[in-house]
């Protein structure tokens, strides 16, 4: 009986540890970021003008939509400070992820 109780305690402890790790996981882990990312940073930004959300870091990649001026964007990483990868947080493309020209995003003051 003592062995069963100890096994139950170990299982409960493991569930708490694993569950806590899942709850503490960041929104975008390094493992889920595109390989083009070479600087990982999380920052809230907004479009300074109308800008394309692209499938990759460059104008040759497909446009996934247009972000209007002031649309929110959470930046997860950059490629050479030229392109930012992240998630749209407001506007018509809310929830989409993609690449935006770095110079066309402004940091949001908190």
Coordinates of C-alpha atoms in Angstrom, one line a residue:
X1 CA 0.0 0.0 0.0
X2 CA 2.9 2.3 0.8
X3 CA 4.4 1.8 -2.7
X4 CA 1.1 2.8 -4.3
X5 CA 0.8 5.9 -2.2
X6 CA 4.4 6.9 -3.1
X7 CA 3.8 6.3 -6.8
X8 CA 0.6 8.4 -6.6
X9 CA 2.6 11.2 -4.9
X10 CA 5.3 11.1 -7.5
X11 CA 2.7 11.1 -10.3
X12 CA 0.9 14.1 -8.7
X13 CA 4.2 16.0 -8.3
X14 CA 5.2 15.3 -12.0
X15 CA 1.8 16.5 -13.2
X16 CA 2.2 19.8 -11.3
X17 CA 5.7 20.3 -12.6
X18 CA 4.8 19.5 -16.2
X19 CA 1.5 21.6 -15.9
X20 CA 3.4 24.5 -14.5
X21 CA 5.9 24.4 -17.3
X22 CA 3.1 24.4 -19.9
X23 CA 1.4 27.4 -18.2
X24 CA 4.7 29.3 -18.0
X25 CA 5.6 28.8 -21.7
X26 CA 6.0 32.0 -23.7
X27 CA 3.6 32.9 -26.6
X28 CA 6.3 32.1 -29.2
X29 CA 9.1 29.8 -28.2
X30 CA 12.4 29.9 -30.1
X31 CA 11.6 26.4 -31.4
X32 CA 8.5 27.7 -33.2
X33 CA 10.2 30.8 -34.9
X34 CA 11.2 30.8 -38.5
X35 CA 14.8 29.9 -39.2
X36 CA 15.3 33.3 -40.8
X37 CA 15.2 34.9 -37.4
X38 CA 18.6 36.0 -36.1
X39 CA 17.5 38.2 -33.1
X40 CA 14.8 37.0 -30.8
X41 CA 12.9 39.8 -29.0
X42 CA 9.3 40.3 -28.0
X43 CA 8.1 43.8 -28.4
X44 CA 4.7 45.5 -28.9
X45 CA 4.7 47.7 -32.0
X46 CA 2.3 49.3 -34.4
X47 CA 2.3 50.0 -38.2
X48 CA 3.6 53.6 -38.9
X49 CA 1.9 53.5 -42.3
X50 CA 0.0 50.9 -44.4
X51 CA 2.3 48.0 -44.8
X52 CA 2.2 44.5 -46.2
X53 CA 2.3 41.4 -44.0
X54 CA 4.4 38.9 -45.9
X55 CA 5.0 35.2 -45.8
X56 CA 8.8 35.7 -45.6
X57 CA 11.4 38.4 -44.9
X58 CA 11.5 40.3 -48.2
X59 CA 9.3 42.0 -50.9
X60 CA 9.6 38.9 -53.1
X61 CA 7.4 36.9 -50.6
X62 CA 3.6 36.7 -50.9
X63 CA 1.5 39.4 -49.2
X64 CA -0.8 37.9 -46.6
X65 CA -2.7 41.2 -46.1
X66 CA -2.2 44.9 -45.5
X67 CA -1.8 46.4 -42.0
X68 CA -3.4 49.8 -41.8
X69 CA -1.6 52.7 -40.0
X70 CA -1.8 52.1 -36.2
X71 CA -2.6 48.3 -36.4
X72 CA -0.9 46.4 -33.5
X73 CA 1.8 43.9 -34.1
X74 CA 3.7 41.8 -31.5
X75 CA 7.3 41.3 -32.8
X76 CA 8.9 38.0 -31.9
X77 CA 12.1 38.3 -33.8
X78 CA 13.9 40.1 -36.6
X79 CA 16.1 39.3 -39.5
X80 CA 19.1 41.7 -39.6
X81 CA 16.9 44.6 -38.2
X82 CA 15.4 44.7 -41.7
X83 CA 12.3 42.5 -41.2
X84 CA 10.2 41.7 -38.2
X85 CA 8.3 38.4 -37.6
X86 CA 5.3 38.4 -35.4
X87 CA 1.6 38.3 -34.9
X88 CA -1.0 41.0 -35.8
X89 CA -3.0 42.0 -32.7
X90 CA -5.7 44.3 -34.1
X91 CA -7.4 45.2 -37.4
X92 CA -8.6 43.1 -40.3
X93 CA -5.7 40.6 -40.1
X94 CA -5.8 40.1 -36.3
X95 CA -4.3 36.7 -35.4
X96 CA -2.2 36.2 -38.6
X97 CA 1.5 35.8 -38.3
X98 CA 4.0 37.0 -40.8
X99 CA 6.8 39.4 -41.7
X100 CA 6.7 43.2 -41.8
X101 CA 9.4 45.7 -42.9
X102 CA 11.2 46.6 -39.6
X103 CA 11.4 50.3 -40.4
X104 CA 7.6 50.6 -40.9
X105 CA 6.9 49.6 -37.3
X106 CA 7.0 51.9 -34.3
X107 CA 7.4 50.7 -30.7
X108 CA 4.3 51.2 -28.5
X109 CA 4.9 53.1 -25.3
X110 CA 3.4 51.4 -22.3

